[in-house]
Amino acid sequence: MKTYKNLILSAITIFSLALLFTPDMAKAQQSGIKRTELQRHDLSIPGREAIQVRIDFEKGASFGKHSHPGEEIIYVLEGIFEYEVEGQPSVTLKAGDVLFIPTGKIHAAKNIGNSKAVELATYIVEKGKPVLKMQK
């Protein structure tokens, strides 16, 4: 009985530590935001991969300042967003609008509409690096 209990506690500890040190999108979840990875593929460009993610923002939810080790291409599926991109004036985008964010540019997004907002984010990033780097 003690061995089984120790095994379960060890598994929980290992799983918890793995989550703590996972530098990828799982750690980047924020309140009111759901990220769903749709696909990930190596590109013909050595060391690069493409990742597509659906990002659902509840009403009023925002994703703080962050950057990526590559380009991000955004297509708004529904709702209204306000985006702040380093060195540019903020922009408001609605369903059907697009936005390109260059490599390493610090940016943030907020749902400013009266209902849920959804975007499709396509990342062309360096393989093996965390997709998101949160800013302080």
mmCIF file of C-alpha atoms in Angstrom:
data_model
loop_
_atom_site.group_PDB
_atom_site.id
_atom_site.type_symbol
_atom_site.label_atom_id
_atom_site.label_comp_id
_atom_site.label_asym_id
_atom_site.label_seq_id
_atom_site.Cartn_x
_atom_site.Cartn_y
_atom_site.Cartn_z
ATOM 1 C CA MET A 1 0.000 0.000 0.000
ATOM 2 C CA LYS A 2 2.846 2.417 0.865
ATOM 3 C CA THR A 3 4.595 1.693 -2.430
ATOM 4 C CA TYR A 4 1.441 2.414 -4.467
ATOM 5 C CA LYS A 5 0.867 5.655 -2.534
ATOM 6 C CA ASN A 6 4.493 6.721 -3.059
ATOM 7 C CA LEU A 7 4.214 5.923 -6.768
ATOM 8 C CA ILE A 8 1.116 8.119 -7.115
ATOM 9 C CA LEU A 9 2.733 10.974 -5.185
ATOM 10 C CA SER A 10 5.869 10.716 -7.327
ATOM 11 C CA ALA A 11 3.826 10.798 -10.536
ATOM 12 C CA ILE A 12 1.916 13.882 -9.354
ATOM 13 C CA THR A 13 5.165 15.613 -8.405
ATOM 14 C CA ILE A 14 6.797 14.856 -11.772
ATOM 15 C CA PHE A 15 3.713 16.017 -13.674
ATOM 16 C CA SER A 16 3.563 19.241 -11.633
ATOM 17 C CA LEU A 17 7.253 19.970 -12.234
ATOM 18 C CA ALA A 18 6.837 19.289 -15.953
ATOM 19 C CA LEU A 19 4.040 21.867 -16.124
ATOM 20 C CA LEU A 20 6.079 24.350 -14.113
ATOM 21 C CA PHE A 21 9.021 24.152 -16.505
ATOM 22 C CA THR A 22 7.108 23.841 -19.796
ATOM 23 C CA PRO A 23 7.945 27.036 -21.697
ATOM 24 C CA ASP A 24 5.379 26.543 -24.439
ATOM 25 C CA MET A 25 1.793 27.623 -24.993
ATOM 26 C CA ALA A 26 0.341 25.564 -22.122
ATOM 27 C CA LYS A 27 2.012 27.911 -19.676
ATOM 28 C CA ALA A 28 0.765 30.951 -21.550
ATOM 29 C CA GLN A 29 -2.913 30.300 -20.842
ATOM 30 C CA GLN A 30 -4.489 33.358 -19.268
ATOM 31 C CA SER A 31 -7.861 33.870 -17.656
ATOM 32 C CA GLY A 32 -10.659 34.095 -20.218
ATOM 33 C CA ILE A 33 -8.438 32.878 -23.058
ATOM 34 C CA LYS A 34 -8.406 29.428 -24.613
ATOM 35 C CA ARG A 35 -5.618 28.435 -27.025
ATOM 36 C CA THR A 36 -6.216 25.388 -29.242
ATOM 37 C CA GLU A 37 -3.291 24.203 -31.370
ATOM 38 C CA LEU A 38 -4.677 23.086 -34.737
ATOM 39 C CA GLN A 39 -1.524 21.984 -36.534
ATOM 40 C CA ARG A 40 2.269 22.075 -36.395
ATOM 41 C CA HIS A 41 4.573 21.236 -39.325
ATOM 42 C CA ASP A 42 8.239 21.528 -40.228
ATOM 43 C CA LEU A 43 8.876 23.880 -43.139
ATOM 44 C CA SER A 44 11.219 23.535 -46.085
ATOM 45 C CA ILE A 45 13.228 26.344 -44.473
ATOM 46 C CA PRO A 46 15.726 24.602 -42.161
ATOM 47 C CA GLY A 47 15.068 25.224 -38.473
ATOM 48 C CA ARG A 48 11.586 26.701 -38.992
ATOM 49 C CA GLU A 49 8.107 25.377 -38.293
ATOM 50 C CA ALA A 50 4.554 26.596 -38.875
ATOM 51 C CA ILE A 51 2.037 26.443 -36.050
ATOM 52 C CA GLN A 52 -1.649 27.340 -36.303
ATOM 53 C CA VAL A 53 -3.630 28.122 -33.177
ATOM 54 C CA ARG A 54 -7.252 29.116 -32.598
ATOM 55 C CA ILE A 55 -7.443 31.630 -29.750
ATOM 56 C CA ASP A 56 -10.793 32.303 -28.072
ATOM 57 C CA PHE A 57 -11.102 35.453 -25.923
ATOM 58 C CA GLU A 58 -14.040 35.806 -23.569
ATOM 59 C CA LYS A 59 -15.664 39.255 -23.373
ATOM 60 C CA GLY A 60 -13.116 41.731 -21.960
ATOM 61 C CA ALA A 61 -10.238 39.213 -21.884
ATOM 62 C CA SER A 62 -6.758 40.387 -22.797
ATOM 63 C CA PHE A 63 -3.436 38.725 -23.528
ATOM 64 C CA GLY A 64 -0.547 40.731 -22.066
ATOM 65 C CA LYS A 65 2.651 41.887 -23.718
ATOM 66 C CA HIS A 66 4.577 39.069 -25.361
ATOM 67 C CA SER A 67 6.710 38.215 -28.391
ATOM 68 C CA HIS A 68 7.474 35.242 -30.645
ATOM 69 C CA PRO A 69 10.702 33.820 -32.144
ATOM 70 C CA GLY A 70 9.284 34.385 -35.616
ATOM 71 C CA GLU A 71 6.410 36.004 -37.485
ATOM 72 C CA GLU A 72 2.751 35.879 -36.429
ATOM 73 C CA ILE A 73 -0.059 36.214 -38.948
ATOM 74 C CA ILE A 74 -3.474 36.903 -37.414
ATOM 75 C CA TYR A 75 -6.896 36.424 -39.010
ATOM 76 C CA VAL A 76 -9.871 37.552 -36.929
ATOM 77 C CA LEU A 77 -12.683 34.993 -37.116
ATOM 78 C CA GLU A 78 -15.218 36.790 -34.921
ATOM 79 C CA GLY A 79 -15.531 39.720 -32.548
ATOM 80 C CA ILE A 80 -13.525 42.922 -32.165
ATOM 81 C CA PHE A 81 -9.908 43.134 -31.000
ATOM 82 C CA GLU A 82 -7.564 45.926 -30.087
ATOM 83 C CA TYR A 83 -3.908 45.118 -30.813
ATOM 84 C CA GLU A 84 -0.909 47.019 -29.549
ATOM 85 C CA VAL A 85 2.298 46.328 -31.486
ATOM 86 C CA GLU A 86 5.629 47.825 -30.439
ATOM 87 C CA GLY A 87 6.478 50.915 -32.477
ATOM 88 C CA GLN A 88 3.024 51.165 -34.107
ATOM 89 C CA PRO A 89 -0.230 52.888 -33.176
ATOM 90 C CA SER A 90 -2.830 50.508 -31.712
ATOM 91 C CA VAL A 91 -5.304 49.041 -34.201
ATOM 92 C CA THR A 92 -8.854 47.774 -33.933
ATOM 93 C CA LEU A 93 -9.720 44.699 -35.982
ATOM 94 C CA LYS A 94 -13.035 42.939 -36.613
ATOM 95 C CA ALA A 95 -14.006 39.619 -38.199
ATOM 96 C CA GLY A 96 -12.285 39.229 -41.572
ATOM 97 C CA ASP A 97 -9.390 41.591 -40.760
ATOM 98 C CA VAL A 98 -5.738 40.508 -40.703
ATOM 99 C CA LEU A 99 -2.560 41.612 -38.961
ATOM 100 C CA PHE A 100 1.121 40.770 -39.470
ATOM 101 C CA ILE A 101 3.476 40.923 -36.478
ATOM 102 C CA PRO A 102 7.213 40.824 -37.283
ATOM 103 C CA THR A 103 9.691 38.598 -35.447
ATOM 104 C CA GLY A 104 10.374 39.625 -31.867
ATOM 105 C CA LYS A 105 7.968 42.593 -31.799
ATOM 106 C CA ILE A 106 6.332 42.970 -28.395
ATOM 107 C CA HIS A 107 2.541 43.047 -28.703
ATOM 108 C CA ALA A 108 -0.708 42.557 -26.792
ATOM 109 C CA ALA A 109 -4.338 41.853 -27.686
ATOM 110 C CA LYS A 110 -7.673 42.585 -26.024
ATOM 111 C CA ASN A 111 -11.267 41.679 -26.823
ATOM 112 C CA ILE A 112 -13.015 45.060 -26.824
ATOM 113 C CA GLY A 113 -16.355 43.817 -28.148
ATOM 114 C CA ASN A 114 -19.564 42.858 -26.352
ATOM 115 C CA SER A 115 -19.154 39.105 -26.866
ATOM 116 C CA LYS A 116 -16.529 36.410 -27.442
ATOM 117 C CA ALA A 117 -13.768 37.156 -29.975
ATOM 118 C CA VAL A 118 -11.774 34.534 -31.881
ATOM 119 C CA GLU A 119 -8.600 34.711 -33.952
ATOM 120 C CA LEU A 120 -6.596 32.254 -36.017
ATOM 121 C CA ALA A 121 -2.899 32.795 -35.338
ATOM 122 C CA THR A 122 -0.299 31.324 -37.672
ATOM 123 C CA TYR A 123 3.272 31.360 -36.413
ATOM 124 C CA ILE A 124 6.357 30.884 -38.590
ATOM 125 C CA VAL A 125 8.913 30.349 -35.836
ATOM 126 C CA GLU A 126 12.277 28.873 -34.941
ATOM 127 C CA LYS A 127 11.804 25.185 -34.222
ATOM 128 C CA GLY A 128 12.560 24.109 -30.683
ATOM 129 C CA LYS A 129 12.112 27.552 -29.115
ATOM 130 C CA PRO A 130 9.125 28.455 -26.933
ATOM 131 C CA VAL A 131 6.399 29.910 -29.137
ATOM 132 C CA LEU A 132 5.610 32.627 -26.590
ATOM 133 C CA LYS A 133 7.815 34.821 -24.469
ATOM 134 C CA MET A 134 5.831 36.841 -21.935
ATOM 135 C CA GLN A 135 7.145 40.329 -21.123
ATOM 136 C CA LYS A 136 7.338 41.761 -17.645
#
